[in-house]
mmCIF file of C-alpha atoms in Angstrom:
data_model
loop_
_atom_site.group_PDB
_atom_site.id
_atom_site.type_symbol
_atom_site.label_atom_id
_atom_site.label_comp_id
_atom_site.label_asym_id
_atom_site.label_seq_id
_atom_site.Cartn_x
_atom_site.Cartn_y
_atom_site.Cartn_z
ATOM 1 C CA MET A 1427 8.712 -252.426 -64.706
ATOM 2 C CA SER A 1428 7.187 -250.817 -67.721
ATOM 3 C CA LYS A 1429 8.375 -251.675 -71.169
ATOM 4 C CA PRO A 1430 11.027 -249.296 -72.510
ATOM 5 C CA SER A 1431 9.763 -246.897 -75.103
ATOM 6 C CA SER A 1432 11.084 -246.864 -78.650
ATOM 7 C CA HIS A 1433 12.938 -243.609 -77.939
ATOM 8 C CA ARG A 1434 14.798 -245.230 -75.053
ATOM 9 C CA LYS A 1435 15.552 -248.268 -77.184
ATOM 10 C CA ARG A 1436 16.849 -246.090 -79.968
ATOM 11 C CA ARG A 1437 19.114 -244.149 -77.524
ATOM 12 C CA ALA A 1438 20.448 -247.364 -75.990
ATOM 13 C CA ALA A 1439 21.178 -248.779 -79.395
ATOM 14 C CA THR A 1440 22.957 -245.634 -80.433
ATOM 15 C CA GLU A 1441 25.148 -245.729 -77.308
ATOM 16 C CA ALA A 1442 25.954 -249.399 -78.051
ATOM 17 C CA GLY A 1443 27.095 -248.516 -81.538
ATOM 18 C CA ILE A 1444 23.958 -249.812 -83.302
ATOM 19 C CA ASP A 1445 21.940 -247.780 -85.730
ATOM 20 C CA GLY A 1446 19.004 -246.593 -83.747
ATOM 21 C CA ASN A 1447 16.909 -246.145 -86.840
ATOM 22 C CA ASP A 1448 16.887 -249.899 -87.546
ATOM 23 C CA GLU A 1449 13.970 -251.155 -85.429
ATOM 24 C CA ASP A 1450 14.492 -254.780 -86.500
ATOM 25 C CA VAL A 1451 18.027 -254.819 -85.183
ATOM 26 C CA VAL A 1452 16.828 -253.477 -81.857
ATOM 27 C CA GLN A 1453 14.161 -256.140 -81.612
ATOM 28 C CA ALA A 1454 16.713 -258.791 -82.550
ATOM 29 C CA SER A 1455 19.066 -257.638 -79.882
ATOM 30 C CA ASN A 1456 16.320 -257.906 -77.284
ATOM 31 C CA SER A 1457 15.372 -261.422 -78.417
ATOM 32 C CA SER A 1458 18.934 -262.859 -78.724
ATOM 33 C CA SER A 1459 20.454 -265.453 -76.433
ATOM 34 C CA PRO A 1460 22.011 -264.575 -73.018
ATOM 35 C CA ARG A 1461 25.511 -265.456 -74.291
ATOM 36 C CA LYS A 1462 25.158 -263.076 -77.193
ATOM 37 C CA ARG A 1463 23.721 -260.463 -74.920
ATOM 38 C CA ARG A 1464 26.726 -260.840 -72.602
ATOM 39 C CA ALA A 1465 29.079 -260.486 -75.600
ATOM 40 C CA ARG A 1466 27.275 -257.404 -76.739
ATOM 41 C CA VAL A 1467 27.392 -255.968 -73.227
ATOM 42 C CA ALA A 1468 31.137 -256.630 -73.099
ATOM 43 C CA ALA A 1469 31.573 -254.941 -76.466
ATOM 44 C CA GLN A 1470 29.432 -252.093 -75.261
ATOM 45 C CA ASP A 1471 31.600 -251.805 -72.152
ATOM 46 C CA ARG A 1472 34.720 -251.782 -74.311
ATOM 47 C CA GLY A 1473 33.130 -249.108 -76.503
ATOM 48 C CA ASN A 1474 32.212 -247.097 -73.464
ATOM 49 C CA HIS A 1475 35.735 -247.577 -72.145
ATOM 50 C CA TYR A 1476 37.195 -246.365 -75.414
ATOM 51 C CA GLN A 1477 34.773 -243.456 -75.381
ATOM 52 C CA GLU A 1478 35.822 -242.599 -71.819
ATOM 53 C CA ASP A 1479 39.474 -242.812 -72.876
ATOM 54 C CA ASP A 1480 38.748 -240.448 -75.748
ATOM 55 C CA GLU A 1481 36.966 -238.100 -73.393
ATOM 56 C CA ASP A 1482 39.899 -238.269 -70.975
ATOM 57 C CA MET A 1483 42.293 -237.488 -73.817
ATOM 58 C CA ASP A 1484 40.119 -234.581 -74.923
ATOM 59 C CA ALA A 1485 39.957 -233.315 -71.344
ATOM 60 C CA GLU A 1486 43.745 -233.651 -71.028
ATOM 61 C CA GLU A 1487 44.262 -231.718 -74.255
ATOM 62 C CA GLU A 1488 41.819 -229.061 -73.036
ATOM 63 C CA ASN A 1489 43.741 -228.825 -69.749
ATOM 64 C CA GLU A 1490 46.992 -228.471 -71.679
ATOM 65 C CA LYS A 1491 45.469 -225.677 -73.717
ATOM 66 C CA ASN A 1492 44.164 -224.014 -70.571
ATOM 67 C CA ARG A 1493 47.559 -224.327 -68.904
ATOM 68 C CA GLY A 1494 49.206 -222.864 -71.983
ATOM 69 C CA SER A 1495 46.676 -220.038 -72.083
ATOM 70 C CA THR A 1496 47.145 -219.424 -68.341
ATOM 71 C CA THR A 1497 50.922 -219.382 -68.786
ATOM 72 C CA LYS A 1498 50.537 -217.027 -71.734
ATOM 73 C CA HIS A 1499 48.246 -214.737 -69.741
ATOM 74 C CA ARG A 1500 50.635 -214.886 -66.791
ATOM 75 C CA ARG A 1501 53.534 -213.908 -69.040
ATOM 76 C CA SER A 1502 51.384 -211.154 -70.554
ATOM 77 C CA ASP A 1503 50.453 -209.910 -67.056
ATOM 78 C CA GLN A 1504 54.104 -210.006 -66.075
ATOM 79 C CA GLY A 1505 54.960 -207.997 -69.198
ATOM 80 C CA VAL A 1506 52.257 -205.431 -68.407
ATOM 81 C CA SER A 1507 53.473 -205.237 -64.819
ATOM 82 C CA ALA A 1508 57.040 -204.733 -66.027
ATOM 83 C CA ASP A 1509 55.875 -202.037 -68.455
ATOM 84 C CA ASN A 1510 53.937 -200.305 -65.675
ATOM 85 C CA SER A 1511 56.965 -200.465 -63.384
ATOM 86 C CA LEU A 1512 59.108 -198.984 -66.156
ATOM 87 C CA ILE A 1513 56.583 -196.206 -66.724
ATOM 88 C CA LEU A 1514 56.376 -195.460 -63.010
ATOM 89 C CA SER A 1515 60.159 -195.441 -62.708
ATOM 90 C CA GLU A 1516 60.389 -193.027 -65.631
ATOM 91 C CA ARG A 1517 57.723 -190.805 -64.079
ATOM 92 C CA ALA A 1518 59.471 -190.519 -60.728
ATOM 93 C CA THR A 1519 59.462 -186.881 -59.644
ATOM 94 C CA ASN A 1520 62.334 -184.935 -58.142
ATOM 95 C CA PRO A 1521 65.057 -187.604 -58.376
ATOM 96 C CA VAL A 1522 68.276 -187.129 -56.492
ATOM 97 C CA GLY A 1523 70.448 -184.459 -58.054
ATOM 98 C CA LYS A 1524 67.668 -182.946 -60.170
ATOM 99 C CA PRO A 1525 66.267 -179.570 -59.050
ATOM 100 C CA PRO A 1526 62.471 -179.363 -58.585
ATOM 101 C CA GLU A 1527 60.328 -177.515 -61.030
ATOM 102 C CA ALA A 1528 59.971 -173.781 -60.767
ATOM 103 C CA GLY A 1529 56.821 -172.557 -59.046
ATOM 104 C CA VAL A 1530 56.900 -174.904 -56.037
ATOM 105 C CA ILE A 1531 55.994 -173.106 -52.804
ATOM 106 C CA LYS A 1532 58.941 -173.210 -50.407
ATOM 107 C CA LYS A 1533 57.840 -171.017 -47.508
ATOM 108 C CA ILE A 1534 54.821 -169.050 -46.294
ATOM 109 C CA TYR A 1535 55.061 -166.190 -43.815
ATOM 110 C CA VAL A 1536 52.114 -164.271 -42.352
ATOM 111 C CA GLU A 1537 52.006 -161.397 -39.909
ATOM 112 C CA ASN A 1538 48.789 -160.113 -38.288
ATOM 113 C CA PHE A 1539 46.829 -162.089 -40.853
ATOM 114 C CA MET A 1540 43.470 -163.527 -39.778
ATOM 115 C CA CYS A 1541 44.111 -165.539 -36.558
ATOM 116 C CA HIS A 1542 47.926 -165.603 -36.822
ATOM 117 C CA ARG A 1543 50.117 -163.003 -35.157
ATOM 118 C CA LYS A 1544 53.305 -164.336 -36.754
ATOM 119 C CA LEU A 1545 53.653 -167.669 -38.465
ATOM 120 C CA THR A 1546 56.235 -169.248 -40.750
ATOM 121 C CA VAL A 1547 55.439 -172.489 -42.592
ATOM 122 C CA GLU A 1548 58.329 -174.340 -44.226
ATOM 123 C CA LEU A 1549 57.171 -176.727 -46.957
ATOM 124 C CA CYS A 1550 58.898 -179.639 -48.644
ATOM 125 C CA GLN A 1551 59.164 -179.943 -52.399
ATOM 126 C CA ASN A 1552 56.542 -182.685 -52.814
ATOM 127 C CA VAL A 1553 53.297 -183.239 -50.854
ATOM 128 C CA ASN A 1554 52.531 -181.403 -47.618
ATOM 129 C CA PHE A 1555 49.793 -182.051 -45.057
ATOM 130 C CA ILE A 1556 48.727 -179.410 -42.514
ATOM 131 C CA ASN A 1557 46.490 -180.650 -39.727
ATOM 132 C CA GLY A 1558 45.059 -179.050 -36.635
ATOM 133 C CA ALA A 1559 41.931 -178.442 -34.591
ATOM 134 C CA ASN A 1560 39.042 -176.328 -35.804
ATOM 135 C CA GLY A 1561 39.858 -172.652 -35.668
ATOM 136 C CA SER A 1562 43.616 -173.219 -35.480
ATOM 137 C CA GLY A 1563 44.222 -171.359 -38.746
ATOM 138 C CA LYS A 1564 44.661 -174.049 -41.392
ATOM 139 C CA SER A 1565 42.399 -172.292 -43.889
ATOM 140 C CA ALA A 1566 44.156 -169.008 -43.086
ATOM 141 C CA ILE A 1567 47.366 -170.428 -44.584
ATOM 142 C CA LEU A 1568 45.536 -171.288 -47.801
ATOM 143 C CA ALA A 1569 43.916 -167.848 -47.833
ATOM 144 C CA ALA A 1570 47.349 -166.245 -47.396
ATOM 145 C CA VAL A 1571 48.625 -168.076 -50.487
ATOM 146 C CA GLN A 1572 45.589 -166.931 -52.490
ATOM 147 C CA ILE A 1573 45.854 -163.298 -51.378
ATOM 148 C CA CYS A 1574 49.592 -163.130 -51.915
ATOM 149 C CA LEU A 1575 49.401 -164.577 -55.429
ATOM 150 C CA GLY A 1576 46.812 -162.175 -56.779
ATOM 151 C CA ALA A 1577 43.382 -163.390 -55.671
ATOM 152 C CA GLY A 1578 40.807 -161.032 -54.205
ATOM 153 C CA ALA A 1579 39.406 -161.189 -50.690
ATOM 154 C CA LYS A 1580 36.056 -162.610 -51.840
ATOM 155 C CA ARG A 1581 37.822 -165.543 -53.510
ATOM 156 C CA THR A 1582 38.955 -166.774 -50.086
ATOM 157 C CA HIS A 1583 35.342 -166.887 -48.800
ATOM 158 C CA ARG A 1584 36.688 -165.432 -45.552
ATOM 159 C CA ALA A 1585 36.173 -161.696 -46.021
ATOM 160 C CA ARG A 1586 34.529 -159.113 -48.260
ATOM 161 C CA ASN A 1587 37.627 -156.913 -48.504
ATOM 162 C CA LEU A 1588 41.300 -157.099 -47.619
ATOM 163 C CA LYS A 1589 41.048 -155.064 -44.437
ATOM 164 C CA GLU A 1590 38.768 -157.675 -42.903
ATOM 165 C CA LEU A 1591 41.638 -160.162 -43.171
ATOM 166 C CA VAL A 1592 43.803 -158.190 -40.734
ATOM 167 C CA ARG A 1593 44.013 -159.822 -37.312
ATOM 168 C CA LYS A 1594 41.335 -158.370 -35.058
ATOM 169 C CA GLU A 1595 43.244 -159.108 -31.854
ATOM 170 C CA ALA A 1596 46.135 -156.893 -32.969
ATOM 171 C CA GLY A 1597 44.297 -153.852 -31.644
ATOM 172 C CA SER A 1598 44.093 -150.268 -32.827
ATOM 173 C CA ASN A 1599 47.877 -149.894 -32.982
ATOM 174 C CA CYS A 1600 48.135 -152.442 -35.778
ATOM 175 C CA ALA A 1601 49.226 -150.809 -39.037
ATOM 176 C CA GLY A 1602 48.154 -153.739 -41.195
ATOM 177 C CA ALA A 1603 49.027 -157.256 -42.270
ATOM 178 C CA LYS A 1604 51.832 -158.727 -44.318
ATOM 179 C CA VAL A 1605 51.949 -161.964 -46.256
ATOM 180 C CA ARG A 1606 54.922 -163.530 -48.025
ATOM 181 C CA VAL A 1607 55.101 -166.581 -50.280
ATOM 182 C CA THR A 1608 58.492 -167.841 -51.457
ATOM 183 C CA LEU A 1609 58.560 -169.836 -54.701
ATOM 184 C CA LEU A 1610 61.357 -171.906 -56.187
ATOM 185 C CA ASN A 1611 62.682 -170.443 -59.419
ATOM 186 C CA ARG A 1612 65.144 -173.058 -60.650
ATOM 187 C CA GLY A 1613 65.481 -174.817 -63.964
ATOM 188 C CA ASP A 1614 64.763 -173.751 -67.498
ATOM 189 C CA ASP A 1615 61.180 -172.721 -66.655
ATOM 190 C CA GLY A 1616 62.264 -170.123 -64.108
ATOM 191 C CA PHE A 1617 61.051 -166.541 -64.402
ATOM 192 C CA GLN A 1618 63.831 -164.016 -65.175
ATOM 193 C CA ARG A 1619 66.437 -166.007 -63.279
ATOM 194 C CA ASP A 1620 69.073 -163.407 -64.060
ATOM 195 C CA VAL A 1621 67.007 -160.907 -62.051
ATOM 196 C CA TYR A 1622 65.491 -162.973 -59.223
ATOM 197 C CA GLY A 1623 67.830 -165.948 -58.850
ATOM 198 C CA ASP A 1624 66.792 -169.328 -57.434
ATOM 199 C CA THR A 1625 63.742 -168.067 -55.512
ATOM 200 C CA ILE A 1626 61.058 -165.424 -55.940
ATOM 201 C CA THR A 1627 59.306 -164.001 -52.882
ATOM 202 C CA VAL A 1628 55.955 -162.314 -53.384
ATOM 203 C CA GLU A 1629 54.985 -159.913 -50.600
ATOM 204 C CA ARG A 1630 51.464 -158.562 -50.168
ATOM 205 C CA SER A 1631 50.918 -155.667 -47.794
ATOM 206 C CA ILE A 1632 47.494 -154.792 -46.400
ATOM 207 C CA SER A 1633 47.586 -151.337 -44.847
ATOM 208 C CA LEU A 1634 44.991 -149.885 -42.498
ATOM 209 C CA ARG A 1635 46.445 -146.389 -42.221
ATOM 210 C CA GLY A 1636 47.250 -145.222 -45.705
ATOM 211 C CA GLY A 1637 50.573 -147.042 -46.082
ATOM 212 C CA TYR A 1638 51.671 -149.067 -49.086
ATOM 213 C CA ASN A 1639 48.959 -151.515 -50.066
ATOM 214 C CA GLY A 1640 50.124 -153.726 -52.906
ATOM 215 C CA TYR A 1641 52.621 -156.275 -54.148
ATOM 216 C CA LYS A 1642 56.390 -156.555 -54.073
ATOM 217 C CA LEU A 1643 58.574 -159.027 -55.941
ATOM 218 C CA LEU A 1644 61.781 -159.878 -54.077
ATOM 219 C CA ASP A 1645 64.803 -161.809 -55.317
ATOM 220 C CA ASP A 1646 66.597 -164.650 -53.522
ATOM 221 C CA GLN A 1647 68.391 -162.034 -51.368
ATOM 222 C CA LEU A 1648 65.018 -160.462 -50.403
ATOM 223 C CA LYS A 1649 65.845 -157.313 -52.355
ATOM 224 C CA GLU A 1650 62.918 -155.577 -53.967
ATOM 225 C CA LYS A 1651 62.862 -155.839 -57.753
ATOM 226 C CA SER A 1652 59.359 -154.782 -58.759
ATOM 227 C CA ARG A 1653 56.017 -153.473 -57.509
ATOM 228 C CA SER A 1654 54.177 -153.917 -60.775
ATOM 229 C CA LYS A 1655 51.073 -156.107 -60.881
ATOM 230 C CA ARG A 1656 51.908 -156.758 -64.511
ATOM 231 C CA ASP A 1657 55.200 -158.380 -63.507
ATOM 232 C CA LEU A 1658 53.359 -160.533 -60.964
ATOM 233 C CA ASP A 1659 50.865 -161.663 -63.610
ATOM 234 C CA ALA A 1660 53.704 -162.426 -66.026
ATOM 235 C CA MET A 1661 55.449 -164.511 -63.361
ATOM 236 C CA LEU A 1662 52.270 -166.432 -62.502
ATOM 237 C CA ASP A 1663 51.603 -167.066 -66.181
ATOM 238 C CA GLN A 1664 55.142 -168.338 -66.782
ATOM 239 C CA LEU A 1665 55.031 -170.651 -63.759
ATOM 240 C CA ASN A 1666 51.434 -171.722 -64.552
ATOM 241 C CA ILE A 1667 50.069 -170.763 -61.121
ATOM 242 C CA GLN A 1668 46.260 -170.352 -61.141
ATOM 243 C CA VAL A 1669 44.926 -169.242 -57.770
ATOM 244 C CA GLU A 1670 41.491 -168.532 -59.255
ATOM 245 C CA ASN A 1671 41.147 -172.120 -60.469
ATOM 246 C CA PRO A 1672 39.150 -174.199 -57.926
ATOM 247 C CA VAL A 1673 41.015 -177.345 -58.935
ATOM 248 C CA ALA A 1674 44.361 -175.724 -58.142
ATOM 249 C CA VAL A 1675 43.102 -174.152 -54.876
ATOM 250 C CA LEU A 1676 40.105 -176.082 -53.527
ATOM 251 C CA ASP A 1677 38.861 -174.495 -50.323
ATOM 252 C CA GLN A 1678 35.940 -175.658 -48.198
ATOM 253 C CA GLU A 1679 33.303 -173.537 -49.878
ATOM 254 C CA GLU A 1680 34.310 -174.623 -53.377
ATOM 255 C CA ALA A 1681 34.347 -178.259 -52.249
ATOM 256 C CA LYS A 1682 30.819 -177.899 -50.829
ATOM 257 C CA LYS A 1683 29.601 -176.393 -54.087
ATOM 258 C CA PHE A 1684 31.169 -179.241 -56.035
ATOM 259 C CA LEU A 1685 29.696 -181.979 -53.815
ATOM 260 C CA MET A 1686 26.334 -180.563 -52.752
ATOM 261 C CA GLY A 1687 25.789 -177.494 -54.895
ATOM 262 C CA LYS A 1688 23.164 -176.886 -57.526
ATOM 263 C CA GLU A 1689 23.649 -177.538 -61.215
ATOM 264 C CA GLU A 1690 24.520 -173.873 -61.728
ATOM 265 C CA ASP A 1691 27.239 -174.103 -59.066
ATOM 266 C CA LYS A 1692 28.726 -177.235 -60.629
ATOM 267 C CA TYR A 1693 28.680 -175.651 -64.063
ATOM 268 C CA ALA A 1694 30.440 -172.582 -62.667
ATOM 269 C CA PHE A 1695 32.993 -174.924 -61.053
ATOM 270 C CA PHE A 1696 33.459 -176.707 -64.378
ATOM 271 C CA ILE A 1697 34.090 -173.597 -66.461
ATOM 272 C CA LYS A 1698 36.564 -172.316 -63.863
ATOM 273 C CA ALA A 1699 38.375 -175.640 -63.538
ATOM 274 C CA THR A 1700 38.735 -176.042 -67.312
ATOM 275 C CA GLU A 1701 39.761 -172.367 -67.708
ATOM 276 C CA LEU A 1702 36.828 -171.794 -70.041
ATOM 277 C CA GLU A 1703 35.861 -168.769 -67.969
ATOM 278 C CA ARG A 1704 39.327 -167.259 -68.330
ATOM 279 C CA LEU A 1705 39.372 -168.030 -72.045
ATOM 280 C CA ASP A 1706 35.932 -166.449 -72.421
ATOM 281 C CA GLN A 1707 37.118 -163.331 -70.610
ATOM 282 C CA THR A 1708 40.250 -163.211 -72.761
ATOM 283 C CA TYR A 1709 38.147 -163.629 -75.898
ATOM 284 C CA ALA A 1710 35.715 -160.925 -74.773
ATOM 285 C CA SER A 1711 38.635 -158.610 -74.024
ATOM 286 C CA ALA A 1712 40.089 -159.301 -77.476
ATOM 287 C CA VAL A 1713 36.720 -158.570 -79.100
ATOM 288 C CA ASP A 1714 36.491 -155.292 -77.175
ATOM 289 C CA ASN A 1715 39.998 -154.348 -78.294
ATOM 290 C CA ILE A 1716 39.119 -155.136 -81.907
ATOM 291 C CA GLN A 1717 36.006 -152.974 -81.670
ATOM 292 C CA ASP A 1718 38.040 -150.128 -80.167
ATOM 293 C CA LEU A 1719 40.569 -150.448 -82.964
ATOM 294 C CA GLU A 1720 37.786 -150.444 -85.564
ATOM 295 C CA GLU A 1721 36.338 -147.271 -84.089
ATOM 296 C CA THR A 1722 39.771 -145.666 -84.004
ATOM 297 C CA LYS A 1723 40.364 -146.682 -87.612
ATOM 298 C CA ASN A 1724 37.014 -145.217 -88.729
ATOM 299 C CA ARG A 1725 37.673 -142.014 -86.828
ATOM 300 C CA VAL A 1726 41.134 -141.678 -88.321
ATOM 301 C CA SER A 1727 39.801 -142.525 -91.779
ATOM 302 C CA SER A 1728 37.158 -139.776 -91.562
ATOM 303 C CA SER A 1729 39.758 -137.271 -90.432
ATOM 304 C CA MET A 1730 42.121 -138.349 -93.198
ATOM 305 C CA VAL A 1731 39.783 -137.033 -95.921
ATOM 306 C CA GLU A 1732 40.512 -133.447 -94.943
ATOM 307 C CA SER A 1733 44.145 -134.312 -94.335
ATOM 308 C CA LYS A 1734 44.456 -135.774 -97.828
ATOM 309 C CA ALA A 1735 42.986 -132.595 -99.328
ATOM 310 C CA ASN A 1736 45.520 -130.537 -97.373
ATOM 311 C CA VAL A 1737 48.287 -132.809 -98.560
ATOM 312 C CA LYS A 1738 47.264 -132.360 -102.204
ATOM 313 C CA LYS A 1739 47.097 -128.603 -101.766
ATOM 314 C CA LEU A 1740 50.494 -128.479 -100.110
ATOM 315 C CA TYR A 1741 51.953 -130.745 -102.751
ATOM 316 C CA LYS A 1742 50.706 -128.405 -105.490
ATOM 317 C CA GLU A 1743 52.203 -125.415 -103.686
ATOM 318 C CA TRP A 1744 55.448 -127.319 -103.283
ATOM 319 C CA GLN A 1745 55.525 -127.994 -107.009
ATOM 320 C CA GLU A 1746 54.950 -124.277 -107.672
ATOM 321 C CA PHE A 1747 57.797 -123.408 -105.351
ATOM 322 C CA GLN A 1748 59.967 -125.884 -107.203
ATOM 323 C CA GLU A 1749 59.143 -124.072 -110.443
ATOM 324 C CA LEU A 1750 59.979 -120.718 -108.818
ATOM 325 C CA GLU A 1751 63.333 -122.065 -107.716
ATOM 326 C CA LYS A 1752 64.007 -123.174 -111.276
ATOM 327 C CA LEU A 1753 63.086 -119.687 -112.535
ATOM 328 C CA GLU A 1754 65.358 -118.075 -109.970
ATOM 329 C CA ASP A 1755 68.220 -120.301 -111.107
ATOM 330 C CA LYS A 1756 67.534 -119.365 -114.702
ATOM 331 C CA ILE A 1757 67.480 -115.654 -113.809
ATOM 332 C CA LEU A 1758 70.867 -116.034 -112.145
ATOM 333 C CA ASP A 1759 72.258 -117.724 -115.255
ATOM 334 C CA ASP A 1760 70.803 -115.011 -117.477
ATOM 335 C CA ARG A 1761 72.362 -112.298 -115.307
ATOM 336 C CA VAL A 1762 75.755 -113.966 -115.665
ATOM 337 C CA LEU A 1763 75.344 -114.137 -119.427
ATOM 338 C CA PHE A 1764 74.209 -110.510 -119.521
ATOM 339 C CA ALA A 1765 77.273 -109.419 -117.530
ATOM 340 C CA TRP A 1766 79.607 -111.265 -119.904
ATOM 341 C CA SER A 1767 77.816 -109.785 -122.918
ATOM 342 C CA ALA A 1768 78.198 -106.268 -121.523
ATOM 343 C CA TYR A 1769 81.843 -106.995 -120.806
ATOM 344 C CA ASN A 1770 82.447 -108.134 -124.368
ATOM 345 C CA VAL A 1771 80.698 -105.067 -125.789
ATOM 346 C CA LEU A 1772 82.672 -102.668 -123.632
ATOM 347 C CA ASN A 1773 85.870 -104.530 -124.357
ATOM 348 C CA GLY A 1774 85.244 -104.173 -128.119
ATOM 349 C CA LYS A 1775 84.642 -100.414 -127.755
ATOM 350 C CA VAL A 1776 87.890 -100.039 -125.823
ATOM 351 C CA HIS A 1777 89.868 -101.782 -128.562
ATOM 352 C CA GLU A 1778 88.311 -99.540 -131.243
ATOM 353 C CA GLN A 1779 89.137 -96.376 -129.258
ATOM 354 C CA GLU A 1780 92.721 -97.531 -128.838
ATOM 355 C CA LYS A 1781 93.049 -97.944 -132.600
ATOM 356 C CA VAL A 1782 91.775 -94.416 -133.169
ATOM 357 C CA TRP A 1783 94.318 -92.984 -130.759
ATOM 358 C CA LEU A 1784 97.124 -94.822 -132.382
#
């Protein structure tokens, strides 16, 4: 074997508890007797044993710390899980005995609409799934909801105008289509509950022969209460129903645009979903109204110049008439005084004549 290098000697001496920097001590340890070497080896073994015991104690303490940390993390995870369970229990929707929120769709009825001759769909108050084969009319139900709640025919991506949504198989005798959507109207958020009650039914008629083509708002007894589009818009605004929002009503075409459309299509989807488009239209409408009011104000202001001159002229004439009235009152007073003066004069002459006669 080759002779150990000084670096190895120094490391061995350090592990044995000897100062590795003292070269003489290392040489002495190599040249000592076998008995002394055995004693040193035994001491080294004891030192190594003590070192191993210290390492075992350190490892045990580290394990204790890890176990404590694991227990702490487990308790923390249990606390987070309990908090999440509490949050989920507090967020439970439609608990027993509590009425659902207003605006939930309860029933959909269509007649001669797209592929359906007559169809009634009863919905629950939470999540509903409608499945069926291609061409069975699933999208027609969604289109009926859109049309009935104020959307145009183009928004459904199924027709260019309302008349194209009337069932073709109905024949020439068909007068048109009818769509009804019944909404819950309970709770504090209900729309004019004193008028409509617990439900509001919106009816949309599509006439082919000059009949009524518009909206009707029916109460919970299906009695007509309004035909005004303004009332429908007010109801939709109160119940926060947005049929033009692609996030609220996501049909196949809008989903394709979102997944595979161009950047322009996704941006258009974004501004509709975030209502930025509606806000921009509202802002533009407000700006137009302000401009109209400014023009009206300028027009009225220009016409007021002549009106103010007329007012000043009339006011001056009124003041002159007031002076005339004062003069007329003074003339009346003077006439009364003149009459009394004439009476006194005549009365004096009568007394003088009586004295002469006597």
